[in-house]
PDB file of C-alpha atoms in Angstrom:
ATOM      1  CA  MET A   1       0.322   0.125  -0.594  1.00 83.00           C
ATOM      2  CA  LYS A   2       0.976   3.582  -0.358  1.00 92.00           C
ATOM      3  CA  LYS A   3       0.572   6.253   2.287  1.00 92.00           C
ATOM      4  CA  TYR A   4      -1.746   9.503   0.644  1.00 95.00           C
ATOM      5  CA  ASN A   5      -1.403  12.953   1.746  1.00 95.00           C
ATOM      6  CA  SER A   6      -3.365  14.538  -0.245  1.00 95.00           C
ATOM      7  CA  ILE A   7      -6.994  13.791  -2.648  1.00 96.00           C
ATOM      8  CA  GLY A   8      -4.986  15.845  -5.442  1.00 96.00           C
ATOM      9  CA  GLU A   9      -1.713  12.421  -4.896  1.00 96.00           C
ATOM     10  CA  LEU A  10      -4.711   9.886  -4.760  1.00 96.00           C
ATOM     11  CA  PHE A  11      -6.180  10.981  -8.240  1.00 97.00           C
ATOM     12  CA  THR A  12      -2.738  11.258 -10.213  1.00 96.00           C
ATOM     13  CA  ASP A  13      -1.924   7.797  -9.669  1.00 95.00           C
ATOM     14  CA  TYR A  14      -5.837   7.170 -10.271  1.00 94.00           C
ATOM     15  CA  ARG A  15      -4.957   8.197 -12.886  1.00 95.00           C
ATOM     16  CA  GLU A  16      -2.308   6.874 -14.833  1.00 95.00           C
ATOM     17  CA  PHE A  17      -3.255   2.786 -12.604  1.00 90.00           C
ATOM     18  CA  ASN A  18      -6.549   3.448 -15.079  1.00 89.00           C
ATOM     19  CA  ASN A  19      -4.121   5.343 -17.983  1.00 92.00           C
ATOM     20  CA  LEU A  20      -6.908   8.289 -17.940  1.00 94.00           C
ATOM     21  CA  SER A  21      -6.382  11.567 -19.286  1.00 96.00           C
ATOM     22  CA  GLN A  22      -7.009  14.297 -17.184  1.00 96.00           C
ATOM     23  CA  SER A  23     -10.169  15.087 -19.988  1.00 96.00           C
ATOM     24  CA  ASP A  24     -10.831  11.895 -19.244  1.00 95.00           C
ATOM     25  CA  PHE A  25     -10.734  11.912 -16.251  1.00 95.00           C
ATOM     26  CA  ALA A  26     -13.358  14.711 -15.798  1.00 95.00           C
ATOM     27  CA  ALA A  27     -15.605  13.606 -18.246  1.00 94.00           C
ATOM     28  CA  GLU A  28     -15.848  10.054 -16.559  1.00 92.00           C
ATOM     29  CA  LEU A  29     -16.645  12.380 -13.209  1.00 94.00           C
ATOM     30  CA  ASN A  30     -18.412  14.975 -15.163  1.00 93.00           C
ATOM     31  CA  VAL A  31     -16.618  17.742 -14.101  1.00 94.00           C
ATOM     32  CA  ASP A  32     -14.712  19.848 -15.740  1.00 94.00           C
ATOM     33  CA  LEU A  33     -10.981  19.723 -17.148  1.00 96.00           C
ATOM     34  CA  ARG A  34     -10.107  22.731 -14.837  1.00 96.00           C
ATOM     35  CA  THR A  35     -12.389  21.038 -11.899  1.00 96.00           C
ATOM     36  CA  ILE A  36      -9.518  17.878 -12.271  1.00 96.00           C
ATOM     37  CA  GLN A  37      -6.886  19.896 -12.205  1.00 96.00           C
ATOM     38  CA  ARG A  38      -7.834  21.987  -9.011  1.00 96.00           C
ATOM     39  CA  TRP A  39      -8.058  18.725  -7.345  1.00 96.00           C
ATOM     40  CA  GLU A  40      -5.024  17.379  -8.371  1.00 96.00           C
ATOM     41  CA  LYS A  41      -3.370  20.255  -7.233  1.00 96.00           C
ATOM     42  CA  ASP A  42      -5.014  20.628  -4.123  1.00 94.00           C
ATOM     43  CA  LEU A  43      -6.388  24.136  -5.119  1.00 94.00           C
ATOM     44  CA  THR A  44      -9.925  23.304  -3.894  1.00 93.00           C
ATOM     45  CA  LEU A  45     -12.026  20.812  -1.857  1.00 94.00           C
ATOM     46  CA  ILE A  46     -14.489  18.598  -3.133  1.00 94.00           C
ATOM     47  CA  LYS A  47     -17.709  19.448  -1.888  1.00 91.00           C
ATOM     48  CA  SER A  48     -19.870  16.798   0.076  1.00 85.00           C
ATOM     49  CA  GLU A  49     -22.155  15.957  -2.777  1.00 84.00           C
ATOM     50  CA  LYS A  50     -19.959  15.019  -4.798  1.00 90.00           C
ATOM     51  CA  GLU A  51     -17.995  12.582  -2.926  1.00 89.00           C
ATOM     52  CA  GLU A  52     -20.216   9.776  -3.838  1.00 82.00           C
ATOM     53  CA  ASP A  53     -20.596  10.741  -7.237  1.00 86.00           C
ATOM     54  CA  ILE A  54     -16.562   9.567  -7.315  1.00 91.00           C
ATOM     55  CA  VAL A  55     -16.929   6.533  -4.548  1.00 85.00           C
ATOM     56  CA  LEU A  56     -19.765   5.374  -7.523  1.00 79.00           C
ATOM     57  CA  SER A  57     -17.756   6.333 -10.622  1.00 84.00           C
ATOM     58  CA  THR A  58     -14.490   5.240  -9.458  1.00 87.00           C
ATOM     59  CA  LEU A  59     -14.690   2.551  -7.310  1.00 80.00           C
ATOM     60  CA  MET A  60     -12.023   4.134  -4.604  1.00 88.00           C
ATOM     61  CA  PRO A  61     -13.271   3.767  -1.338  1.00 86.00           C
ATOM     62  CA  TYR A  62     -15.388   6.288   0.538  1.00 87.00           C
ATOM     63  CA  GLN A  63     -13.908   6.524   3.686  1.00 87.00           C
ATOM     64  CA  LEU A  64     -10.112   6.745   1.616  1.00 92.00           C
ATOM     65  CA  ILE A  65     -11.970  10.083  -0.285  1.00 93.00           C
ATOM     66  CA  HIS A  66     -13.646  11.700   3.124  1.00 89.00           C
ATOM     67  CA  ASN A  67     -10.174  11.199   4.804  1.00 91.00           C
ATOM     68  CA  LEU A  68      -7.904  13.136   2.331  1.00 95.00           C
ATOM     69  CA  ASN A  69     -10.819  15.793   1.366  1.00 93.00           C
ATOM     70  CA  ALA A  70     -10.099  17.901   3.519  1.00 92.00           C
ATOM     71  CA  ALA A  71      -8.677  21.184   5.206  1.00 91.00           C
ATOM     72  CA  VAL A  72      -6.457  19.601   7.264  1.00 94.00           C
ATOM     73  CA  PRO A  73      -6.748  15.815   5.514  1.00 93.00           C
ATOM     74  CA  ILE A  74      -6.269  12.223   7.348  1.00 93.00           C
ATOM     75  CA  PRO A  75      -3.299  10.227   6.127  1.00 93.00           C
ATOM     76  CA  THR A  76      -4.129   6.788   4.215  1.00 92.00           C
ATOM     77  CA  PHE A  77      -2.768   3.622   2.913  1.00 90.00           C
ATOM     78  CA  TYR A  78      -4.372   2.830   0.046  1.00 90.00           C
ATOM     79  CA  ASP A  79      -3.786   0.114  -3.461  1.00 86.00           C
ATOM     80  CA  PHE A  80      -4.829  -0.332  -6.600  1.00 84.00           C
ATOM     81  CA  ASN A  81      -5.193  -3.358  -6.826  1.00 76.00           C
ATOM     82  CA  THR A  82      -7.272  -5.005  -3.971  1.00 73.00           C
ATOM     83  CA  ARG A  83      -8.639  -2.100  -3.217  1.00 76.00           C
ATOM     84  CA  LYS A  84      -8.430  -1.705   0.637  1.00 81.00           C
ATOM     85  CA  TYR A  85      -7.300   1.187   2.339  1.00 86.00           C
ATOM     86  CA  SER A  86      -6.034   0.954   5.603  1.00 85.00           C
ATOM     87  CA  LEU A  87      -5.027   4.466   8.239  1.00 81.00           C
ATOM     88  CA  SER A  88      -1.817   1.761   9.728  1.00 74.00           C
ATOM     89  CA  SER A  89       0.967   1.008   7.153  1.00 65.00           C
ATOM     90  CA  GLN A  90       0.715  -2.591  10.353  1.00 52.00           C
ATOM     91  CA  SER A  91      -2.798  -2.849   9.362  1.00 55.00           C
ATOM     92  CA  ASN A  92      -2.631  -3.320   5.144  1.00 52.00           C
ATOM     93  CA  THR A  93      -1.819  -7.114   5.347  1.00 58.00           C
ATOM     94  CA  LEU A  94      -5.265  -9.937   5.543  1.00 59.00           C
ATOM     95  CA  PRO A  95      -6.112 -10.744   9.465  1.00 62.00           C
ATOM     96  CA  LYS A  96      -3.936 -13.801  10.316  1.00 68.00           C
ATOM     97  CA  LEU A  97      -6.322 -17.084  10.300  1.00 73.00           C
ATOM     98  CA  GLU A  98      -6.227 -16.845  14.217  1.00 75.00           C
ATOM     99  CA  TRP A  99      -8.439 -13.732  14.066  1.00 73.00           C
ATOM    100  CA  TYR A 100     -11.147 -15.767  11.946  1.00 73.00           C
ATOM    101  CA  LEU A 101     -11.591 -18.426  14.918  1.00 78.00           C
ATOM    102  CA  ASP A 102     -11.867 -15.956  17.563  1.00 81.00           C
ATOM    103  CA  GLN A 103     -13.804 -13.351  15.552  1.00 80.00           C
ATOM    104  CA  ILE A 104     -16.675 -15.701  14.057  1.00 88.00           C
ATOM    105  CA  ASP A 105     -19.485 -14.255  15.481  1.00 88.00           C
ATOM    106  CA  LEU A 106     -18.891 -10.532  14.708  1.00 83.00           C
ATOM    107  CA  GLU A 107     -21.773  -9.526  13.381  1.00 88.00           C
ATOM    108  CA  SER A 108     -23.163  -6.538  11.809  1.00 90.00           C
ATOM    109  CA  ASN A 109     -26.199  -4.242  11.000  1.00 92.00           C
ATOM    110  CA  ASN A 110     -24.210  -3.073   7.885  1.00 92.00           C
ATOM    111  CA  LEU A 111     -24.393  -7.082   6.439  1.00 94.00           C
ATOM    112  CA  ARG A 112     -28.044  -7.509   4.500  1.00 95.00           C
ATOM    113  CA  THR A 113     -28.543 -10.408   1.131  1.00 96.00           C
ATOM    114  CA  ILE A 114     -28.190  -8.576  -2.522  1.00 95.00           C
ATOM    115  CA  ASP A 115     -31.613  -6.468  -3.574  1.00 94.00           C
ATOM    116  CA  PHE A 116     -29.863  -7.433  -7.443  1.00 93.00           C
ATOM    117  CA  ASP A 117     -31.986  -3.763  -8.273  1.00 91.00           C
ATOM    118  CA  PHE A 118     -30.333  -1.687  -6.183  1.00 88.00           C
ATOM    119  CA  ASP A 119     -26.871  -3.387  -5.590  1.00 88.00           C
ATOM    120  CA  ILE A 120     -25.857  -4.420  -9.337  1.00 86.00           C
ATOM    121  CA  LYS A 121     -24.115  -1.250 -10.048  1.00 79.00           C
ATOM    122  CA  HIS A 122     -21.631  -1.681  -7.376  1.00 77.00           C
ATOM    123  CA  LEU A 123     -21.392  -4.757  -8.112  1.00 83.00           C
ATOM    124  CA  GLU A 124     -20.882  -5.223 -12.066  1.00 77.00           C
ATOM    125  CA  HIS A 125     -18.821  -2.234 -11.790  1.00 71.00           C
ATOM    126  CA  PHE A 126     -16.254  -4.100  -9.200  1.00 72.00           C
ATOM    127  CA  ILE A 127     -16.611  -7.439 -10.266  1.00 72.00           C
ATOM    128  CA  ASP A 128     -15.989  -6.072 -14.136  1.00 66.00           C
ATOM    129  CA  SER A 129     -12.642  -3.346 -12.688  1.00 62.00           C
ATOM    130  CA  GLN A 130     -10.553  -7.391 -11.817  1.00 61.00           C
ATOM    131  CA  LYS A 131     -11.545  -8.487 -14.984  1.00 54.00           C
ATOM    132  CA  LYS A 132     -10.166  -8.700 -18.653  1.00 48.00           C
ATOM    133  CA  ASP A 133     -13.344  -9.529 -19.687  1.00 47.00           C
ATOM    134  CA  ASN A 134     -16.384  -7.467 -20.235  1.00 44.00           C
ATOM    135  CA  THR A 135     -19.345  -9.873 -20.113  1.00 47.00           C
ATOM    136  CA  TYR A 136     -17.462 -11.809 -16.753  1.00 62.00           C
ATOM    137  CA  VAL A 137     -20.911 -10.616 -15.156  1.00 72.00           C
ATOM    138  CA  ASN A 138     -24.201 -12.983 -15.812  1.00 88.00           C
ATOM    139  CA  HIS A 139     -27.861 -10.908 -14.266  1.00 91.00           C
ATOM    140  CA  ASP A 140     -29.442 -13.982 -14.787  1.00 94.00           C
ATOM    141  CA  LEU A 141     -26.617 -16.031 -12.452  1.00 95.00           C
ATOM    142  CA  ILE A 142     -26.563 -13.574  -9.650  1.00 94.00           C
ATOM    143  CA  LYS A 143     -30.153 -13.882  -9.599  1.00 95.00           C
ATOM    144  CA  GLU A 144     -30.747 -17.063  -9.555  1.00 97.00           C
ATOM    145  CA  ALA A 145     -28.143 -16.865  -6.257  1.00 97.00           C
ATOM    146  CA  ILE A 146     -29.402 -14.883  -4.672  1.00 97.00           C
ATOM    147  CA  ARG A 147     -32.171 -16.965  -4.642  1.00 97.00           C
ATOM    148  CA  LEU A 148     -31.036 -20.056  -3.616  1.00 98.00           C
ATOM    149  CA  LEU A 149     -28.854 -19.273  -1.769  1.00 98.00           C
ATOM    150  CA  PRO A 150     -29.484 -15.410   0.035  1.00 98.00           C
ATOM    151  CA  GLU A 151     -27.161 -16.596   3.620  1.00 97.00           C
ATOM    152  CA  LEU A 152     -23.876 -15.928   0.981  1.00 98.00           C
ATOM    153  CA  ASN A 153     -25.315 -14.048  -1.243  1.00 97.00           C
ATOM    154  CA  PHE A 154     -24.571 -10.515   0.484  1.00 97.00           C
ATOM    155  CA  VAL A 155     -23.665  -7.547   0.746  1.00 94.00           C
ATOM    156  CA  PHE A 156     -21.636  -4.938   4.143  1.00 92.00           C
ATOM    157  CA  THR A 157     -22.319  -0.552   3.782  1.00 89.00           C
ATOM    158  CA  GLY A 158     -20.042   0.807   6.015  1.00 77.00           C
ATOM    159  CA  LYS A 159     -20.033   2.893   8.805  1.00 73.00           C
ATOM    160  CA  SER A 160     -20.976   5.938   6.538  1.00 72.00           C
ATOM    161  CA  GLY A 161     -23.713   3.969   4.981  1.00 76.00           C
ATOM    162  CA  TYR A 162     -21.863   3.397   1.873  1.00 79.00           C
ATOM    163  CA  TYR A 163     -20.965   0.491  -0.377  1.00 83.00           C
ATOM    164  CA  ALA A 164     -17.969  -1.776   1.476  1.00 86.00           C
ATOM    165  CA  GLY A 165     -17.794  -4.987   0.501  1.00 88.00           C
ATOM    166  CA  HIS A 166     -19.578  -8.075  -0.512  1.00 92.00           C
ATOM    167  CA  CYS A 167     -20.177 -11.720  -0.911  1.00 94.00           C
ATOM    168  CA  ILE A 168     -21.610 -13.925  -4.105  1.00 95.00           C
ATOM    169  CA  VAL A 169     -21.104 -17.923  -3.508  1.00 97.00           C
ATOM    170  CA  LEU A 170     -23.020 -19.478  -5.956  1.00 97.00           C
ATOM    171  CA  PRO A 171     -24.457 -22.934  -5.276  1.00 98.00           C
ATOM    172  CA  LEU A 172     -23.232 -25.453  -8.072  1.00 98.00           C
ATOM    173  CA  LYS A 173     -24.166 -28.089 -10.121  1.00 98.00           C
ATOM    174  CA  GLU A 174     -21.877 -31.243 -10.238  1.00 97.00           C
ATOM    175  CA  GLU A 175     -21.596 -30.461 -14.324  1.00 97.00           C
ATOM    176  CA  ALA A 176     -20.554 -27.537 -13.501  1.00 97.00           C
ATOM    177  CA  TYR A 177     -18.171 -28.465 -10.985  1.00 98.00           C
ATOM    178  CA  LEU A 178     -16.134 -30.768 -13.418  1.00 98.00           C
ATOM    179  CA  LYS A 179     -16.110 -28.690 -16.594  1.00 97.00           C
ATOM    180  CA  LEU A 180     -15.019 -25.928 -14.566  1.00 96.00           C
ATOM    181  CA  LYS A 181     -12.679 -28.501 -12.668  1.00 97.00           C
ATOM    182  CA  ASN A 182     -11.814 -29.858 -16.087  1.00 96.00           C
ATOM    183  CA  ARG A 183     -11.097 -26.319 -17.742  1.00 94.00           C
ATOM    184  CA  GLU A 184     -13.368 -27.512 -20.362  1.00 95.00           C
ATOM    185  CA  ILE A 185     -15.090 -23.942 -19.211  1.00 93.00           C
ATOM    186  CA  THR A 186     -15.155 -21.042 -17.522  1.00 89.00           C
ATOM    187  CA  ASN A 187     -16.382 -18.520 -14.602  1.00 88.00           C
ATOM    188  CA  LYS A 188     -18.182 -16.536 -17.634  1.00 88.00           C
ATOM    189  CA  HIS A 189     -19.725 -19.147 -19.507  1.00 93.00           C
ATOM    190  CA  LEU A 190     -21.310 -19.868 -15.905  1.00 95.00           C
ATOM    191  CA  ARG A 191     -25.844 -19.606 -16.471  1.00 96.00           C
ATOM    192  CA  ALA A 192     -28.346 -19.307 -13.964  1.00 97.00           C
ATOM    193  CA  SER A 193     -29.126 -23.112 -14.754  1.00 97.00           C
ATOM    194  CA  ASP A 194     -26.220 -24.268 -13.915  1.00 98.00           C
ATOM    195  CA  LEU A 195     -26.951 -23.495 -10.194  1.00 98.00           C
ATOM    196  CA  ILE A 196     -28.543 -25.886  -8.032  1.00 98.00           C
ATOM    197  CA  ASN A 197     -30.465 -25.551  -4.438  1.00 98.00           C
ATOM    198  CA  TYR A 198     -27.762 -26.439  -2.197  1.00 97.00           C
ATOM    199  CA  LYS A 199     -30.223 -29.474   0.164  1.00 96.00           C
ATOM    200  CA  LEU A 200     -30.979 -31.515  -2.706  1.00 95.00           C
ATOM    201  CA  SER A 201     -27.599 -32.737  -3.375  1.00 95.00           C
ATOM    202  CA  ASP A 202     -25.479 -35.482  -1.785  1.00 95.00           C
ATOM    203  CA  ARG A 203     -22.604 -33.410  -1.725  1.00 97.00           C
ATOM    204  CA  PRO A 204     -22.898 -29.563  -2.198  1.00 98.00           C
ATOM    205  CA  ILE A 205     -20.389 -27.621  -3.612  1.00 98.00           C
ATOM    206  CA  PHE A 206     -19.645 -23.559  -3.325  1.00 98.00           C
ATOM    207  CA  TYR A 207     -18.333 -21.821  -5.361  1.00 97.00           C
ATOM    208  CA  ARG A 208     -16.343 -18.849  -4.394  1.00 94.00           C
ATOM    209  CA  TYR A 209     -17.387 -16.201  -7.206  1.00 91.00           C
ATOM    210  CA  ASP A 210     -16.322 -13.192  -5.481  1.00 88.00           C
ATOM    211  CA  ILE A 211     -15.373 -12.175  -1.717  1.00 88.00           C
ATOM    212  CA  THR A 212     -14.141  -8.549  -1.013  1.00 85.00           C
ATOM    213  CA  GLY A 213     -14.177  -5.827   1.093  1.00 85.00           C
ATOM    214  CA  ASP A 214     -12.734  -2.528   0.477  1.00 84.00           C
ATOM    215  CA  CYS A 215     -10.353  -2.549   4.395  1.00 83.00           C
ATOM    216  CA  ASN A 216     -10.178  -4.617   6.965  1.00 81.00           C
ATOM    217  CA  ASP A 217     -12.720  -4.010   9.308  1.00 81.00           C
ATOM    218  CA  SER A 218     -14.888  -5.241   6.222  1.00 86.00           C
ATOM    219  CA  ILE A 219     -13.678  -8.189   5.627  1.00 85.00           C
ATOM    220  CA  PHE A 220     -13.559  -9.259   9.543  1.00 85.00           C
ATOM    221  CA  TYR A 221     -17.428  -9.044   9.335  1.00 90.00           C
ATOM    222  CA  VAL A 222     -18.022 -10.501   5.519  1.00 92.00           C
ATOM    223  CA  MET A 223     -15.084 -12.959   6.587  1.00 91.00           C
ATOM    224  CA  ALA A 224     -16.860 -13.881   9.675  1.00 92.00           C
ATOM    225  CA  LYS A 225     -20.506 -14.694   8.460  1.00 95.00           C
ATOM    226  CA  PHE A 226     -19.354 -16.054   5.582  1.00 95.00           C
ATOM    227  CA  PHE A 227     -17.543 -18.875   8.324  1.00 94.00           C
ATOM    228  CA  ARG A 228     -20.681 -18.931  10.177  1.00 95.00           C
ATOM    229  CA  PHE A 229     -22.458 -20.697   7.483  1.00 97.00           C
ATOM    230  CA  PHE A 230     -20.519 -23.625   6.883  1.00 96.00           C
ATOM    231  CA  ARG A 231     -19.822 -24.040  10.901  1.00 94.00           C
ATOM    232  CA  THR A 232     -23.532 -24.508  10.950  1.00 94.00           C
ATOM    233  CA  ILE A 233     -24.379 -26.462   7.301  1.00 96.00           C
ATOM    234  CA  GLU A 234     -25.674 -29.874   8.169  1.00 95.00           C
ATOM    235  CA  ASN A 235     -24.472 -31.408   5.519  1.00 96.00           C
ATOM    236  CA  LYS A 236     -20.439 -31.392   6.121  1.00 95.00           C
ATOM    237  CA  ASN A 237     -20.041 -33.334   3.103  1.00 95.00           C
ATOM    238  CA  TYR A 238     -19.290 -30.208   0.575  1.00 98.00           C
ATOM    239  CA  LEU A 239     -16.709 -28.639  -1.100  1.00 98.00           C
ATOM    240  CA  MET A 240     -15.928 -25.262  -2.075  1.00 97.00           C
ATOM    241  CA  VAL A 241     -13.999 -24.581  -4.257  1.00 97.00           C
ATOM    242  CA  SER A 242     -12.592 -20.807  -5.809  1.00 93.00           C
ATOM    243  CA  TYR A 243     -10.272 -19.278  -8.833  1.00 89.00           C
ATOM    244  CA  THR A 244      -8.418 -16.791  -7.813  1.00 83.00           C
ATOM    245  CA  GLU A 245      -6.233 -13.932  -9.646  1.00 73.00           C
ATOM    246  CA  ARG A 246      -5.553 -12.547  -6.205  1.00 68.00           C
ATOM    247  CA  ASP A 247      -1.966 -13.463  -3.680  1.00 64.00           C
ATOM    248  CA  ASP A 248      -2.635 -12.205  -0.808  1.00 63.00           C
ATOM    249  CA  ASN A 249      -4.556 -14.384   0.419  1.00 70.00           C
ATOM    250  CA  TYR A 250      -2.641 -17.591  -0.823  1.00 73.00           C
ATOM    251  CA  ASP A 251      -1.901 -18.528   2.524  1.00 76.00           C
ATOM    252  CA  LEU A 252      -4.944 -18.978   3.451  1.00 81.00           C
ATOM    253  CA  ASN A 253      -6.554 -20.285   1.314  1.00 86.00           C
ATOM    254  CA  LEU A 254      -4.055 -23.185   2.147  1.00 86.00           C
ATOM    255  CA  GLN A 255      -4.258 -22.399   6.031  1.00 87.00           C
ATOM    256  CA  ILE A 256      -8.754 -22.613   5.838  1.00 91.00           C
ATOM    257  CA  GLY A 257      -8.880 -26.147   4.595  1.00 93.00           C
ATOM    258  CA  LEU A 258      -8.128 -25.240   0.159  1.00 94.00           C
ATOM    259  CA  HIS A 259      -5.795 -27.019  -2.135  1.00 95.00           C
ATOM    260  CA  ILE A 260      -4.711 -25.936  -5.832  1.00 94.00           C
ATOM    261  CA  VAL A 261      -6.202 -27.775  -8.453  1.00 96.00           C
ATOM    262  CA  TRP A 262      -4.475 -26.220 -11.243  1.00 95.00           C
ATOM    263  CA  GLU A 263      -2.354 -22.671 -12.031  1.00 92.00           C
ATOM    264  CA  ASP A 264      -2.341 -20.957 -15.828  1.00 90.00           C
ATOM    265  CA  LYS A 265       0.753 -18.906 -15.522  1.00 90.00           C
ATOM    266  CA  ALA A 266       0.479 -19.080 -19.375  1.00 89.00           C
ATOM    267  CA  LEU A 267      -2.801 -17.278 -18.984  1.00 82.00           C
ATOM    268  CA  GLN A 268      -0.435 -14.953 -16.603  1.00 84.00           C
ATOM    269  CA  GLU A 269       1.482 -14.069 -19.462  1.00 87.00           C
ATOM    270  CA  GLU A 270      -1.482 -13.089 -21.604  1.00 84.00           C
ATOM    271  CA  LEU A 271      -3.870 -11.112 -19.005  1.00 76.00           C
ATOM    272  CA  HIS A 272       0.332  -9.481 -17.933  1.00 77.00           C
ATOM    273  CA  LEU A 273      -0.898 -10.388 -13.933  1.00 75.00           C
ATOM    274  CA  ASP A 274       1.247 -10.441 -10.994  1.00 75.00           C
ATOM    275  CA  TYR A 275       0.453 -13.943  -9.901  1.00 79.00           C
ATOM    276  CA  PRO A 276      -0.978 -16.988 -12.159  1.00 86.00           C
ATOM    277  CA  PRO A 277      -4.859 -18.077 -11.408  1.00 87.00           C
ATOM    278  CA  ARG A 278      -5.820 -20.909  -9.489  1.00 91.00           C
ATOM    279  CA  PHE A 279      -8.252 -22.901  -9.316  1.00 94.00           C
ATOM    280  CA  LEU A 280      -8.865 -24.309  -5.861  1.00 95.00           C
ATOM    281  CA  GLU A 281     -11.332 -26.546  -3.256  1.00 97.00           C
ATOM    282  CA  GLY A 282     -11.048 -28.035   0.029  1.00 97.00           C
ATOM    283  CA  ASN A 283     -13.209 -27.810   2.723  1.00 95.00           C
ATOM    284  CA  PHE A 284     -12.873 -25.949   6.088  1.00 95.00           C
ATOM    285  CA  GLU A 285     -14.185 -28.997   8.502  1.00 94.00           C
ATOM    286  CA  ALA A 286     -10.559 -29.150  10.100  1.00 92.00           C
ATOM    287  CA  PHE A 287     -10.229 -25.347  10.394  1.00 91.00           C
ATOM    288  CA  LEU A 288     -13.980 -24.653  11.854  1.00 92.00           C
ATOM    289  CA  SER A 289     -13.269 -27.041  14.004  1.00 90.00           C
ATOM    290  CA  LYS A 290     -10.280 -25.513  16.027  1.00 85.00           C
ATOM    291  CA  ILE A 291     -12.523 -22.902  17.350  1.00 79.00           C
ATOM    292  CA  GLU A 292     -13.854 -23.591  21.050  1.00 60.00           C
TER     293      GLU A 292
END
């Protein structure tokens, strides 16, 4: 993570990360070029009502924008790749495994089942921004996942009330799982017809489609709710499946019970990724059994 001391510094790096000119950025935010120039030179503050537009357009966390958009900015760390912010360098990394064991009962009124019509603009924007394929998000697929598994398809809103993270898990049919595992299809090929009521399966298969949080506090709440579901599920013969292009959660995935089935170094080179995409699967029972 990089430490930011001003909104101008943040916006300049945002443009560089997304390969945008000042004119491009102005068009994205629906403001004139001179406004962008003044913001980047820290000559003027952003009006509070404009902060929400910036959050929705750029996907940068509200708290990050709010901290830096002040007469006396609050220095804040931020990583454009993971879209996580932090107030200190000590809390930049993902939480340790022990935290999930100790804090699994942590709850929040800001966790709620995805309201597709209201939340899709956040989910679609965020997920598409991480992938190279703009057909990645299938609306019918997400709707069916919410209908079949509302417990694991939810969003988290921070103290400010803005979107701060989400969890999307698909209850897969065996055939779809095998096609993903054998690399016959990818995420973009999944359809609503590939999902099933997990309670009707002898071996429920859950596909971790996308889980994220804008800071460790958000991740705490999202993952606590996620693990509580598997702690209480009746059928312990389930399988958790995941595909990831990130490496910051690699060790954590192994510690909670997942193992690598395959990794794609050719795709890593083709898409210029920092780490090879990996397909993982496993079960959380050994991990969850450590909870006293």
